XYZ file of C-alpha atoms in Angstrom:
354
model
C 15.459 -7.459 -7.610
C 14.656 -10.422 -9.862
C 12.214 -11.811 -7.276
C 10.367 -8.552 -6.604
C 6.656 -9.443 -6.518
C 3.984 -6.733 -6.446
C 0.954 -8.532 -7.885
C -1.175 -10.933 -5.863
C -0.759 -12.302 -2.359
C 2.284 -13.614 -0.515
C 0.203 -15.584 2.005
C 1.632 -18.744 0.468
C 4.721 -17.970 2.561
C 2.682 -17.690 5.767
C 0.895 -21.026 5.685
C 1.239 -21.715 9.452
C -0.809 -18.558 10.086
C -3.321 -19.554 7.396
C -3.638 -22.996 8.987
C -4.406 -21.460 12.395
C -7.026 -19.232 10.773
C -8.627 -22.219 9.036
C -8.921 -23.955 12.393
C -10.708 -20.931 13.833
C -7.820 -20.042 16.136
C -7.002 -16.446 16.996
C -4.321 -14.892 14.793
C -2.739 -11.470 14.677
C -2.399 -9.731 11.312
C 0.654 -10.483 9.208
C 0.736 -6.889 8.000
C -0.496 -3.514 9.294
C -0.852 -0.299 7.307
C -0.464 2.875 9.340
C -1.422 6.485 8.632
C 0.925 8.484 10.872
C -0.615 11.687 9.523
C -3.989 12.527 8.010
C -2.607 15.779 6.657
C -0.868 16.091 3.318
C 1.320 18.661 1.604
C -0.374 17.851 -1.720
C -3.939 17.298 -2.961
C -3.568 14.686 -5.708
C -6.642 14.517 -7.941
C -6.673 10.705 -7.687
C -6.220 10.411 -3.907
C -8.338 7.544 -2.549
C -9.096 9.414 0.701
C -9.909 12.750 -0.925
C -13.435 12.467 0.460
C -12.004 12.870 3.989
C -10.770 16.402 3.131
C -7.312 15.801 4.657
C -8.026 17.242 8.089
C -4.525 17.388 9.548
C -3.837 15.194 12.568
C -0.729 13.296 13.668
C -0.552 10.093 15.691
C 1.608 10.776 18.726
C 5.200 9.525 18.757
C 4.683 7.599 22.011
C 1.766 5.682 20.473
C 3.754 4.930 17.311
C 6.675 3.552 19.347
C 4.389 1.470 21.586
C 2.663 0.169 18.478
C 5.821 -1.405 17.060
C 6.682 -2.852 20.462
C 3.249 -4.495 20.496
C 3.902 -5.774 16.959
C 6.988 -7.536 18.265
C 4.992 -9.162 21.088
C 2.194 -10.456 18.890
C 4.395 -11.305 15.884
C 3.054 -8.841 13.342
C 5.586 -9.302 10.547
C 5.485 -5.961 8.779
C 3.981 -2.488 8.591
C 3.683 0.183 5.935
C 3.618 3.915 6.627
C 1.184 5.350 4.102
C -2.578 5.797 4.348
C -4.535 9.014 4.690
C -1.792 11.572 4.162
C 1.943 12.146 3.785
C 3.743 10.065 6.458
C 6.784 12.365 6.589
C 4.620 15.151 8.016
C 4.797 13.224 11.293
C 8.330 13.451 12.704
C 7.446 10.752 15.218
C 7.934 8.084 12.552
C 11.708 8.602 12.807
C 11.812 7.239 16.366
C 9.241 4.615 15.446
C 11.382 3.307 12.592
C 14.556 3.350 14.653
C 12.801 1.195 17.279
C 11.267 -1.134 14.693
C 14.682 -1.572 13.103
C 16.177 -2.607 16.440
C 13.319 -5.086 16.930
C 13.706 -6.639 13.491
C 10.237 -5.781 12.194
C 9.949 -5.241 8.437
C 8.978 -1.637 7.718
C 8.148 0.252 4.527
C 7.207 3.759 3.426
C 4.990 5.308 0.748
C 5.759 8.995 0.230
C 5.708 11.829 -2.284
C 9.362 12.447 -1.202
C 8.993 16.233 -0.980
C 9.905 16.171 2.744
C 12.566 13.458 2.423
C 15.513 15.632 3.425
C 19.069 14.350 3.702
C 18.838 14.094 7.496
C 15.527 12.201 7.327
C 16.896 9.771 4.736
C 19.977 9.053 6.821
C 17.861 8.276 9.856
C 15.052 6.211 8.355
C 16.504 4.361 5.354
C 18.551 1.933 7.513
C 15.295 0.746 9.168
C 13.256 0.371 5.972
C 12.955 -2.751 3.857
C 11.552 -0.683 1.003
C 10.362 2.815 0.164
C 8.160 3.729 -2.778
C 7.813 7.291 -4.028
C 4.921 8.649 -6.072
C 5.601 10.564 -9.271
C 2.537 10.924 -11.472
C 4.365 12.839 -14.199
C 7.867 13.714 -15.371
C 6.823 17.134 -16.594
C 6.815 19.733 -13.766
C 3.646 21.471 -14.989
C 1.732 18.219 -15.415
C 3.086 16.998 -12.076
C 1.756 20.177 -10.416
C -1.651 19.687 -12.052
C -2.040 16.032 -10.993
C -0.485 16.376 -7.536
C -2.254 19.729 -7.065
C 0.950 21.157 -5.686
C 3.468 23.912 -6.534
C 5.828 23.135 -9.430
C 8.814 23.365 -7.078
C 7.548 20.204 -5.358
C 8.590 18.293 -8.463
C 12.197 19.498 -8.205
C 12.309 18.805 -4.468
C 10.927 15.284 -4.880
C 13.333 14.412 -7.688
C 16.388 15.717 -5.840
C 15.374 14.025 -2.593
C 14.937 10.681 -4.351
C 18.322 11.092 -6.038
C 19.870 11.842 -2.643
C 18.182 8.823 -1.029
C 19.711 6.603 -3.721
C 23.127 8.145 -3.031
C 22.797 7.521 0.719
C 21.671 3.939 0.114
C 24.734 3.231 -2.028
C 27.217 5.007 0.244
C 25.975 3.212 3.353
C 25.339 -0.065 1.488
C 21.811 -0.233 2.868
C 19.481 -3.155 2.237
C 16.507 -0.991 1.258
C 14.710 -1.266 -2.073
C 13.789 2.108 -3.573
C 11.105 2.466 -6.224
C 8.894 4.953 -8.020
C 5.186 4.379 -8.600
C 2.858 5.892 -11.166
C -0.897 5.326 -11.246
C -2.388 5.354 -14.734
C -5.061 8.059 -15.044
C -6.626 10.294 -17.717
C -3.960 12.971 -17.342
C -0.776 10.852 -17.543
C -1.411 7.858 -19.782
C 0.525 7.266 -22.997
C 4.017 8.687 -23.522
C 4.104 10.218 -20.054
C 4.392 6.699 -18.615
C 7.599 6.194 -20.572
C 8.851 9.602 -19.424
C 8.321 8.767 -15.742
C 9.940 5.338 -16.165
C 12.948 6.901 -17.905
C 13.251 9.546 -15.186
C 13.071 6.807 -12.542
C 15.979 4.977 -14.132
C 18.043 8.173 -14.352
C 17.519 8.736 -10.615
C 19.061 5.349 -9.835
C 16.111 3.736 -8.068
C 15.740 -0.031 -8.180
C 12.448 -0.158 -10.031
C 9.543 1.671 -11.630
C 5.980 0.371 -11.354
C 2.795 1.494 -13.082
C -0.560 0.287 -11.790
C -4.278 0.698 -12.312
C -6.390 3.398 -10.669
C -8.727 2.188 -7.924
C -11.814 4.266 -7.194
C -13.221 4.751 -3.723
C -17.046 4.923 -3.832
C -17.059 8.247 -1.972
C -14.771 10.061 -4.428
C -15.797 11.773 -7.666
C -12.613 11.363 -9.735
C -12.646 8.412 -12.119
C -11.113 7.137 -15.352
C -12.114 4.490 -17.936
C -11.522 0.830 -17.091
C -9.863 0.296 -20.497
C -7.546 3.313 -20.301
C -4.518 1.017 -20.337
C -5.294 -0.063 -23.923
C -3.827 3.228 -25.122
C -0.603 2.367 -23.315
C 0.150 -1.190 -24.360
C 2.905 -0.136 -26.760
C 4.409 2.174 -24.126
C 4.290 -0.585 -21.501
C 6.154 -2.906 -23.876
C 8.734 -0.217 -24.654
C 9.609 0.419 -21.025
C 10.073 -3.304 -20.504
C 12.205 -3.729 -23.610
C 14.213 -0.474 -23.626
C 14.705 0.479 -19.973
C 14.968 -2.719 -17.978
C 18.410 -4.131 -17.200
C 20.322 -5.869 -14.399
C 20.185 -2.776 -12.180
C 16.720 -1.439 -12.976
C 13.416 -3.287 -13.112
C 10.262 -2.070 -14.842
C 7.011 -3.491 -13.517
C 3.787 -3.203 -15.446
C 1.016 -4.719 -13.398
C -0.400 -6.482 -16.436
C -2.612 -8.797 -14.422
C -4.296 -5.876 -12.704
C -4.776 -3.974 -15.968
C -6.034 -6.837 -18.105
C -8.290 -8.602 -15.628
C -11.498 -7.036 -14.469
C -11.782 -6.931 -10.704
C -13.777 -10.146 -10.757
C -14.336 -11.497 -7.290
C -14.418 -15.284 -7.261
C -14.873 -15.001 -3.510
C -18.375 -14.298 -2.199
C -17.291 -12.778 1.096
C -14.439 -10.658 2.424
C -12.594 -13.230 4.506
C -9.079 -11.763 4.655
C -9.613 -9.060 7.265
C -7.714 -10.991 9.938
C -4.471 -10.798 7.943
C -4.236 -7.060 7.199
C -5.535 -4.083 9.161
C -5.382 -0.289 9.079
C -4.380 2.264 11.730
C -5.381 5.889 11.199
C -3.844 9.124 12.425
C -6.599 9.622 15.009
C -5.631 6.299 16.613
C -8.593 4.391 15.189
C -8.084 0.841 13.908
C -10.223 -0.185 10.935
C -10.750 -3.266 8.745
C -9.895 -1.472 5.481
C -9.931 1.904 3.721
C -13.545 1.351 2.649
C -14.578 2.136 6.234
C -12.150 4.889 7.230
C -13.934 7.182 9.650
C -16.976 4.912 10.050
C -17.364 4.656 13.831
C -19.532 1.530 13.532
C -16.659 -0.273 11.801
C -13.863 0.945 14.077
C -12.290 -1.865 16.108
C -11.062 0.550 18.774
C -8.733 3.473 19.374
C -5.089 3.430 20.450
C -5.701 6.397 22.729
C -7.943 4.160 24.815
C -6.493 0.652 24.515
C -3.360 -1.053 23.202
C -3.198 -2.676 19.784
C -3.170 -6.129 21.384
C -6.207 -5.357 23.554
C -8.137 -4.012 20.581
C -7.257 -6.952 18.375
C -8.339 -9.473 21.003
C -11.586 -7.628 21.712
C -15.036 -9.051 21.030
C -15.893 -5.850 19.176
C -13.210 -6.499 16.557
C -14.436 -10.067 16.102
C -18.067 -8.937 15.779
C -17.191 -6.382 13.108
C -15.268 -8.947 11.084
C -18.190 -11.390 11.304
C -20.606 -8.650 10.277
C -18.559 -7.721 7.194
C -18.154 -11.372 6.247
C -21.847 -12.146 6.523
C -23.517 -8.914 5.415
C -21.346 -6.929 3.006
C -21.721 -7.447 -0.744
C -18.111 -7.520 -1.977
C -19.243 -6.547 -5.473
C -19.975 -3.078 -4.115
C -16.540 -2.592 -2.540
C -13.892 -0.420 -4.180
C -12.107 -2.145 -7.058
C -8.731 -3.789 -6.395
C -8.985 -3.153 -2.689
C -6.110 -4.007 -0.376
C -7.688 -7.356 0.546
C -8.583 -8.467 -2.986
C -5.588 -10.738 -3.611
C -5.696 -12.076 -0.050
C -9.362 -12.976 -0.439
C -8.700 -14.712 -3.751
C -5.972 -16.807 -2.155
C -7.945 -17.693 0.985
C -11.123 -18.590 -0.922
C -9.319 -21.614 -2.359
C -9.068 -22.966 1.193
C -12.490 -21.857 2.426
C -14.247 -23.257 -0.674
C -11.890 -26.071 -1.659
C -12.659 -27.854 -4.966
C -13.447 -31.545 -5.155
C -10.826 -34.232 -5.944
C -7.991 -32.363 -4.238
C -5.461 -35.145 -4.683
C -5.548 -34.795 -8.481
C -3.076 -31.927 -8.500
């Protein structure tokens, strides 16, 4: 747990891939984020895809399984089940994760944990490298307000997380379990401490609080300086709750730095991509559902065929050359990757004076 790193880019540890990219050679993404379901059992007020209205659709189990087999062939290192909706609504991810585990591909899960039953935990936790559960409040009524869900969802989520921790310990699984809170108008201040304290009592490995990121198509928003009212609480959770078995992570860098883009173009699209529940593959969440920006669809072609296609390359070139990154959503998924890569694309003078 001491080396858990959630802020910035880890591309430093994939320099051979970066070197190929710099030479203009074809690379496959290091990481893929997958939306197995576009439906959700909650309607969180801060959801970044709220504008899509959560029209329920599941990616078929056969496509999910083939996807991870393709990942093995083209050396995609990892994938995260998250995206448009609640991944556990799609039962096909169980088979997908069992196959990915046998193939040695790193897999992770973001979930609200309401559907994380004992049977599901026993089947998927052995194949996960990490799982992160969202709790926006420790008070059931406030939880229901923010998650826009019944109050009983809070009890279910808490008990399911506690059970997942128990299963992890009993089976001695190598999966990191964490709880995430996003700082918004409704839960800042003492409620951050309450969620962190609850997280520790549940036995998870860590608690993390991060900044809200607004999608241009959504209406919900909160002040950029909201975190200033939480500095004392952030310091308390670090000082009072953290120990050898539980880590508290305040994403200070994200809170204190404006989303200033030193890079002039989005150049990291080759390293991370997004798969949606309708089978569409997109550059990033900014363009979910935009047919002009869709690389292709898994119902028509394989992941490898789509990635090697001229269409995918044209879209990446278009975004690089025509999109003003200042107008993109703040702290987007590619932000840290772009910051890292820009140092290579626009290298400073006198490089040998390190």
